[in-house]
Short mmCIF file of C-alpha atoms in Angstrom, two decimals:
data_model
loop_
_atom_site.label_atom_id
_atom_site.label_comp_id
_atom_site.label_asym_id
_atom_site.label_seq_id
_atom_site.Cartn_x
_atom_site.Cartn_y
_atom_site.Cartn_z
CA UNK A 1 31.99 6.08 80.86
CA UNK A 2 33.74 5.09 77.58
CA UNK A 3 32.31 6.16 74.27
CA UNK A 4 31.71 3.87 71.31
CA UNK A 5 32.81 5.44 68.01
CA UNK A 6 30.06 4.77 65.66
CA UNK A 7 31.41 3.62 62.77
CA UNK A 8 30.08 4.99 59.58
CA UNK A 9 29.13 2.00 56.85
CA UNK A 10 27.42 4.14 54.05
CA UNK A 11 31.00 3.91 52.32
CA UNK A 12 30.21 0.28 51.69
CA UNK A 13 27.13 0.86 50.12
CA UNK A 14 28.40 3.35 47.61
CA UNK A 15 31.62 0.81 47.02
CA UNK A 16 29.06 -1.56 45.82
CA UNK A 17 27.20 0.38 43.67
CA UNK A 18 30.44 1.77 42.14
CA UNK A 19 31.55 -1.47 41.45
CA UNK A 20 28.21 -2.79 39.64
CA UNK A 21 28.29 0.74 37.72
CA UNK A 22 31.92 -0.50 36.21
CA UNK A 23 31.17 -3.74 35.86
CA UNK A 24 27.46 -2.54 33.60
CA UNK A 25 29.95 -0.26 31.80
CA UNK A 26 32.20 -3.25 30.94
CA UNK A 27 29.40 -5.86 29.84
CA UNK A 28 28.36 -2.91 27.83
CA UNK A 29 31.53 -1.97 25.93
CA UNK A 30 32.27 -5.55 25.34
CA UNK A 31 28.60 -6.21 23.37
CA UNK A 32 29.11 -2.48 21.75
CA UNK A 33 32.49 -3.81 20.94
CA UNK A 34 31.69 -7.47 19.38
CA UNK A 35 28.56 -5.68 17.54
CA UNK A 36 30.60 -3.16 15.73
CA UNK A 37 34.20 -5.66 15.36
CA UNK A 38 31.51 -8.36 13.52
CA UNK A 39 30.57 -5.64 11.21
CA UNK A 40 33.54 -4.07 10.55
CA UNK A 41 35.10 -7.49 9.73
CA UNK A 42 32.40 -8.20 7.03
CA UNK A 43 33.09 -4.90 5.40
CA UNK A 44 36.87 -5.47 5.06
CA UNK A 45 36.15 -8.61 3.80
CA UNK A 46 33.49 -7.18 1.33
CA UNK A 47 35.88 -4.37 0.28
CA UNK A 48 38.86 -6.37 0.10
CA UNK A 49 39.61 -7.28 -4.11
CA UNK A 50 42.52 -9.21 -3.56
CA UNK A 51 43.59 -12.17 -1.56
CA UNK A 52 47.34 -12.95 -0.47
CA UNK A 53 48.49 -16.91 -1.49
CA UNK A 54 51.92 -16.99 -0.30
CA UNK A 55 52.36 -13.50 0.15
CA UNK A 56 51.46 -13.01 -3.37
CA UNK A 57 48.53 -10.76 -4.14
CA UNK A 58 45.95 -12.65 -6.41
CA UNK A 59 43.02 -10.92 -7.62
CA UNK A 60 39.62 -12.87 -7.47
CA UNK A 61 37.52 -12.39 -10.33
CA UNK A 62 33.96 -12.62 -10.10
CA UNK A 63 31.56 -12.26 -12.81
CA UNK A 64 28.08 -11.34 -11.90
CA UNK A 65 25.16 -11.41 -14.58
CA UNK A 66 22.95 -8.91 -14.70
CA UNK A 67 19.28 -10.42 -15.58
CA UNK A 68 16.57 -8.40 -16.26
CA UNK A 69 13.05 -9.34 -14.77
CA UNK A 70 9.91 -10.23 -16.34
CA UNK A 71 7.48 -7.52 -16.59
CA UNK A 72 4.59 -7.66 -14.58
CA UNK A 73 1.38 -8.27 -16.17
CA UNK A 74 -1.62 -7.02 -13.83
CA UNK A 75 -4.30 -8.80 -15.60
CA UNK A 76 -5.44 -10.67 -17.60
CA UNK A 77 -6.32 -9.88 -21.23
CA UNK A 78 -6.39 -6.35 -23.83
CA UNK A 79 -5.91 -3.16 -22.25
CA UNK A 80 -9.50 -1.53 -21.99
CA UNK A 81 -8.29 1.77 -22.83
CA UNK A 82 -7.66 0.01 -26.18
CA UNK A 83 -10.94 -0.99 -27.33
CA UNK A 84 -13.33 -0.01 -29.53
CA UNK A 85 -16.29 0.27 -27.03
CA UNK A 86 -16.91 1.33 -23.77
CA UNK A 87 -17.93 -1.00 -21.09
CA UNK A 88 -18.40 -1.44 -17.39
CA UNK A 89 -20.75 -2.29 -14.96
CA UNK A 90 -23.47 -1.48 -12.34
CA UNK A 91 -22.04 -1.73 -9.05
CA UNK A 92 -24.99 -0.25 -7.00
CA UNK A 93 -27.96 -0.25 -7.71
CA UNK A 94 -30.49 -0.40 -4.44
CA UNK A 95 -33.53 2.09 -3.03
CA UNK A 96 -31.99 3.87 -0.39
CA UNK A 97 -35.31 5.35 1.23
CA UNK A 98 -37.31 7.71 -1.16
CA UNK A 99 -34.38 7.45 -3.91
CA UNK A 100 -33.07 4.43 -6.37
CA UNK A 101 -29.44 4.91 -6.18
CA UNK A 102 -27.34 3.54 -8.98
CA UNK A 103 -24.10 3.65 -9.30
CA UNK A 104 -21.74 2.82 -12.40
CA UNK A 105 -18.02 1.74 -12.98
CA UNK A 106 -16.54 2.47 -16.37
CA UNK A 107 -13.32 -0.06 -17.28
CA UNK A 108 -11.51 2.97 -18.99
CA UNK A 109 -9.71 5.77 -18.14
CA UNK A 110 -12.18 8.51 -19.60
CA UNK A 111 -11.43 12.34 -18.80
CA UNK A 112 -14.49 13.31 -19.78
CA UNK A 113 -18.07 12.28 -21.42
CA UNK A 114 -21.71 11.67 -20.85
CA UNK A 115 -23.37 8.94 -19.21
CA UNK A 116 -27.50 8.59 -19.82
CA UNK A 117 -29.84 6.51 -17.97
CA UNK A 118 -33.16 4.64 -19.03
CA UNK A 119 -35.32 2.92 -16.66
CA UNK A 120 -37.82 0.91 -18.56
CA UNK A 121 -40.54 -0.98 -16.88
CA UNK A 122 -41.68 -4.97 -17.76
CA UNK A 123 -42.96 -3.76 -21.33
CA UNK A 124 -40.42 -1.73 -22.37
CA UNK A 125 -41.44 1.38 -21.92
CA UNK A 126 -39.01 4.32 -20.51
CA UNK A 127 -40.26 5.44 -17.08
CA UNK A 128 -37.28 7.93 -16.35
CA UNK A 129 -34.28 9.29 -18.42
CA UNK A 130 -31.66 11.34 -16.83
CA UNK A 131 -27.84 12.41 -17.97
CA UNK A 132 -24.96 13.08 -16.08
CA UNK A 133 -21.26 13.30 -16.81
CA UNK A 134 -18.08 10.86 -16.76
CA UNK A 135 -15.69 11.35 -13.72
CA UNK A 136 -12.26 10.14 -14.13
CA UNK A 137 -10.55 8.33 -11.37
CA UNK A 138 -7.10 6.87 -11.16
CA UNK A 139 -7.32 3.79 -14.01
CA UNK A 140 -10.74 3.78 -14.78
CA UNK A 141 -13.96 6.27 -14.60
CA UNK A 142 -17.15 6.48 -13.32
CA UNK A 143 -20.28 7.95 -14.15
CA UNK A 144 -21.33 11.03 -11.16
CA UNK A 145 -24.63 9.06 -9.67
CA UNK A 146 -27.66 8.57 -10.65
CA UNK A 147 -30.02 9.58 -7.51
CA UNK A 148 -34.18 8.52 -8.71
CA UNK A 149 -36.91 9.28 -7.15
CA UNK A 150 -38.93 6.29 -6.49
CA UNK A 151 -42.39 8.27 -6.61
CA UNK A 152 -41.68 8.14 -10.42
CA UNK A 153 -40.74 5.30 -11.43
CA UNK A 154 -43.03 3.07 -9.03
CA UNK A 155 -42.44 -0.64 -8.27
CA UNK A 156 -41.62 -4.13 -9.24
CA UNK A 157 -38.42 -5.26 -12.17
CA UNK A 158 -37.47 -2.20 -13.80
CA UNK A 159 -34.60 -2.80 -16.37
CA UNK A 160 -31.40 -0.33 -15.89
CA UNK A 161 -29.71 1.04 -19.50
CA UNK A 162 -26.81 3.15 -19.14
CA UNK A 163 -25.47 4.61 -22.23
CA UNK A 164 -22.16 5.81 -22.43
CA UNK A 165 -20.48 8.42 -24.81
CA UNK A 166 -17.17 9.77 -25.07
CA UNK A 167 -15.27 11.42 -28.12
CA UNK A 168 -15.84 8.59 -30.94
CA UNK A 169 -16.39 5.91 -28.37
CA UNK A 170 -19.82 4.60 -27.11
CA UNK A 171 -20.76 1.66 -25.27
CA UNK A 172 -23.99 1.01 -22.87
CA UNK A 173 -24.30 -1.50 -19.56
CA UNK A 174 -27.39 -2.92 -18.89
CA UNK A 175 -28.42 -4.34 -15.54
CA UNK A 176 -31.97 -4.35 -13.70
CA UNK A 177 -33.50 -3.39 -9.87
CA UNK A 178 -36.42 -4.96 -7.84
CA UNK A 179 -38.20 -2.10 -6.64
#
């Protein structure tokens, strides 16, 4: 009985992934190629001065202006830190279970000062005083917190004065609560 040589055809397989291998490493050179030739070619033509007109070098002049830009207003009106008086507002003021939590933005920068609260019921009549200090933040100030208990002041339209000193300024911000 004859033998068959078995012929061995994993040498095919490995031809054709040799040959995809070179042919990904030439699709990849030419993009590398084209990416970097396109920039190159801009930069030459960036850093070239002169151009060549009949193989005489001519030098291109170009004159660029130099404009300055508009300063940038970022609002509207005088500069708080300016004025004579200091102002802001009540930005919270709600009862927050047993206390009346008010809270108080100052327009100006202030590093430090005093801010004093009055709560004055429907005739007028000061129910609670406290005083706390002025915290700066990063363009304007705040006063620390105000934290009431609402055992003594009681309930209904209590008016809200907050009176603010610092150095030779003064101002106060009035607002009022429905408790």
């Amino acid at each position: 009985m004859a033998k068959k040589q078995k012929r061995n055809k994993k040498w095919i397989s490995w031809l054709i992934i040799l040959i995809l291998f070179i042919a990904a490493a030439v699709v990849a050179y030419l993009v590398w190629d084209n990416y970097f030739r396109d920039k190159d070619d801009n930069r030459q033509r960036e850093e070239t001065p002169t151009s060549v007109v009949e193989n005489k070098p001519v030098e291109t002049t170009e004159t660029t202006e130099i404009t300055e830009k508009p300063k940038v207003v970022q609002y509207d009106g005088d500069d708080p830190n300016t004025a004579e008086q200091l102002s802001g507002a009540i930005t919270h003021a709600e009862v927050s279970g047993e206390s009346l939590m008010i809270r108080v933005n100052i327009d100006q920068y202030l590093e430090e000062g005093e801010c004093e609260l009055k709560l004055l019921d429907s005739s007028g009549t000061i129910i609670y005083s406290d005083l706390t200090v002025i915290m700066g933040n990063v363009a304007t100030s705040t006063c620390e917190g105000f934290d009431v208990p609402v055992s003594e002041i009681g309930s209904g339209i209590t008016e809200i004065r907050v009176g603010l000193s610092a150095g030779e300024k003064s101002g106060e911000i009035r607002g009022e609560v429905d408790i």
